[in-house]
Amino acid sequence: QVQLVESGGDSVQAGGSLRLSCKASLDTFRSACMGWFRQAPGEEREGVAAISPTGLYTYYADSVKGRFTISRDNGNRILYLQMNDLRPEDGALFYCGAGPSRNYQCSLAPGDYEYWGQGTQVTVSE
C-alpha cells in the first residue's frame, strides 16, 4: 500500500520560512514525478512545485518562483519543499503527490498524479 506522509506545516508570520517533508513508501519513488500541491478552503487544488525523478528538472507555479524550492532524496524516499518569504495567500493545506513521468517530464496538474498524502496545514499571518 502506497503511503505519502507530509509533515512540517505550522503557523508563521508573513516573511517567515517553513520546510515541508513528505515521506513515501512508494517502491517506484525513484522513477516517479513528485509534486507539492495546496488547497485553500473553497478553492481547487493547485500545483505549487514538481520535480522530475532524478531531480534534474523542477517546475514551479509563477506565484512561488524565487521563494519556494523543491528537492528530493531518492535514497530515503523523501520529498522536500523549502518555503521562504511566506505570504498570507500561501496559507493552505499542502499535499504531496506522486505520479508517473512522461518522457522524463513532470507537470503541475493534479490530475497527472496518482497517489496523495493527507496534507499538512500551513497558516501565514500578517
Short mmCIF file of C-alpha atoms in Angstrom, two decimals:
data_model
loop_
_atom_site.label_atom_id
_atom_site.label_comp_id
_atom_site.label_asym_id
_atom_site.label_seq_id
_atom_site.Cartn_x
_atom_site.Cartn_y
_atom_site.Cartn_z
CA GLN A 1 0.00 0.00 0.00
CA VAL A 2 1.41 3.36 -1.03
CA GLN A 3 1.69 5.92 1.71
CA LEU A 4 2.74 9.53 1.49
CA VAL A 5 3.08 11.29 4.83
CA GLU A 6 3.58 15.04 4.94
CA SER A 7 4.98 16.98 7.86
CA GLY A 8 6.37 20.41 8.66
CA GLY A 9 3.25 22.53 8.41
CA ASP A 10 2.88 25.26 11.00
CA SER A 11 1.62 28.76 11.69
CA VAL A 12 4.11 31.51 10.84
CA GLN A 13 4.15 35.23 10.29
CA ALA A 14 4.46 36.78 6.86
CA GLY A 15 8.07 36.75 5.73
CA GLY A 16 8.82 33.58 7.63
CA SER A 17 10.03 30.22 6.36
CA LEU A 18 8.95 26.60 6.60
CA ARG A 19 10.30 23.32 5.31
CA LEU A 20 7.79 20.65 4.40
CA SER A 21 8.71 16.98 4.13
CA CYS A 22 6.94 14.04 2.54
CA LYS A 23 8.00 10.52 3.39
CA ALA A 24 6.96 8.00 0.74
CA SER A 25 6.57 4.25 0.92
CA LEU A 26 6.32 4.13 -2.86
CA ASP A 27 8.57 1.42 -4.33
CA THR A 28 8.80 3.35 -7.58
CA PHE A 29 9.76 6.60 -5.87
CA ARG A 30 12.97 6.86 -7.85
CA SER A 31 11.09 6.86 -11.15
CA ALA A 32 8.12 8.97 -10.10
CA CYS A 33 7.30 12.59 -10.59
CA MET A 34 6.79 14.14 -7.19
CA GLY A 35 4.95 17.33 -6.51
CA TRP A 36 3.63 19.69 -3.87
CA PHE A 37 0.11 20.97 -4.15
CA ARG A 38 -2.05 23.19 -1.99
CA GLN A 39 -5.71 23.71 -1.44
CA ALA A 40 -7.31 26.58 0.40
CA PRO A 41 -10.92 26.38 1.65
CA GLY A 42 -13.37 26.74 -1.22
CA GLU A 43 -10.62 26.56 -3.82
CA GLU A 44 -9.39 23.87 -6.15
CA ARG A 45 -6.17 22.04 -5.51
CA GLU A 46 -3.31 23.73 -7.34
CA GLY A 47 0.19 22.66 -8.21
CA VAL A 48 2.93 24.52 -6.38
CA ALA A 49 6.11 22.71 -7.38
CA ALA A 50 7.14 19.47 -9.04
CA ILE A 51 10.38 17.60 -9.57
CA SER A 52 11.48 15.01 -12.08
CA PRO A 53 12.58 11.52 -10.99
CA THR A 54 16.29 12.33 -10.88
CA GLY A 55 15.76 15.85 -9.61
CA LEU A 56 17.22 17.32 -12.77
CA TYR A 57 14.09 19.26 -13.66
CA THR A 58 11.96 21.36 -11.35
CA TYR A 59 8.72 23.16 -12.04
CA TYR A 60 7.12 25.99 -10.11
CA ALA A 61 3.89 27.92 -10.13
CA ASP A 62 4.53 31.56 -11.01
CA SER A 63 3.26 32.65 -7.61
CA VAL A 64 6.07 30.84 -5.76
CA LYS A 65 9.04 31.17 -8.12
CA GLY A 66 12.05 32.54 -6.34
CA ARG A 67 10.56 31.80 -2.91
CA PHE A 68 9.98 28.04 -2.84
CA THR A 69 12.46 25.25 -3.61
CA ILE A 70 11.53 21.63 -4.18
CA SER A 71 14.05 18.82 -3.71
CA ARG A 72 14.10 15.09 -3.22
CA ASP A 73 16.20 12.42 -1.53
CA ASN A 74 15.71 9.27 -3.57
CA GLY A 75 17.76 7.12 -1.22
CA ASN A 76 15.46 7.86 1.68
CA ARG A 77 12.31 8.43 -0.41
CA ILE A 78 11.70 11.91 0.95
CA LEU A 79 10.39 14.96 -0.85
CA TYR A 80 11.01 18.46 0.48
CA LEU A 81 9.63 21.93 -0.04
CA GLN A 82 11.58 24.86 1.33
CA MET A 83 9.30 27.87 1.56
CA ASN A 84 10.76 31.31 2.19
CA ASP A 85 9.22 34.78 2.36
CA LEU A 86 5.81 33.30 3.08
CA ARG A 87 2.77 35.41 2.39
CA PRO A 88 -0.76 35.19 3.83
CA GLU A 89 -2.02 33.96 0.46
CA ASP A 90 0.32 30.95 0.73
CA GLY A 91 -1.73 29.58 3.61
CA ALA A 92 -3.44 26.31 2.68
CA LEU A 93 -3.43 22.58 3.21
CA PHE A 94 -0.32 21.33 1.44
CA TYR A 95 -0.27 17.86 -0.13
CA CYS A 96 2.46 15.85 -1.74
CA GLY A 97 1.62 13.76 -4.76
CA ALA A 98 3.32 11.03 -6.78
CA GLY A 99 2.71 10.14 -10.37
CA PRO A 100 4.32 8.68 -13.48
CA SER A 101 6.74 10.71 -15.54
CA ARG A 102 6.08 11.04 -19.25
CA ASN A 103 9.24 11.23 -21.32
CA TYR A 104 11.04 12.23 -18.13
CA GLN A 105 8.82 15.30 -17.83
CA CYS A 106 6.52 16.17 -14.97
CA SER A 107 3.68 18.61 -14.57
CA LEU A 108 1.90 20.74 -12.01
CA ALA A 109 -1.52 19.36 -12.94
CA PRO A 110 -3.10 17.48 -10.03
CA GLY A 111 -4.79 15.12 -12.50
CA ASP A 112 -1.40 13.75 -13.51
CA TYR A 113 -0.74 12.42 -10.01
CA GLU A 114 -1.99 9.09 -8.69
CA TYR A 115 -1.06 9.00 -5.03
CA TRP A 116 -1.66 11.60 -2.35
CA GLY A 117 -0.86 12.22 1.26
CA GLN A 118 -3.25 13.53 3.89
CA GLY A 119 -1.84 17.02 3.88
CA THR A 120 -0.13 19.37 6.31
CA GLN A 121 -1.54 22.77 7.24
CA VAL A 122 0.34 25.98 6.57
CA THR A 123 -1.02 29.19 8.04
CA VAL A 124 0.58 32.56 7.41
CA SER A 125 -0.50 35.60 9.39
CA GLU A 126 0.10 39.26 8.62
#
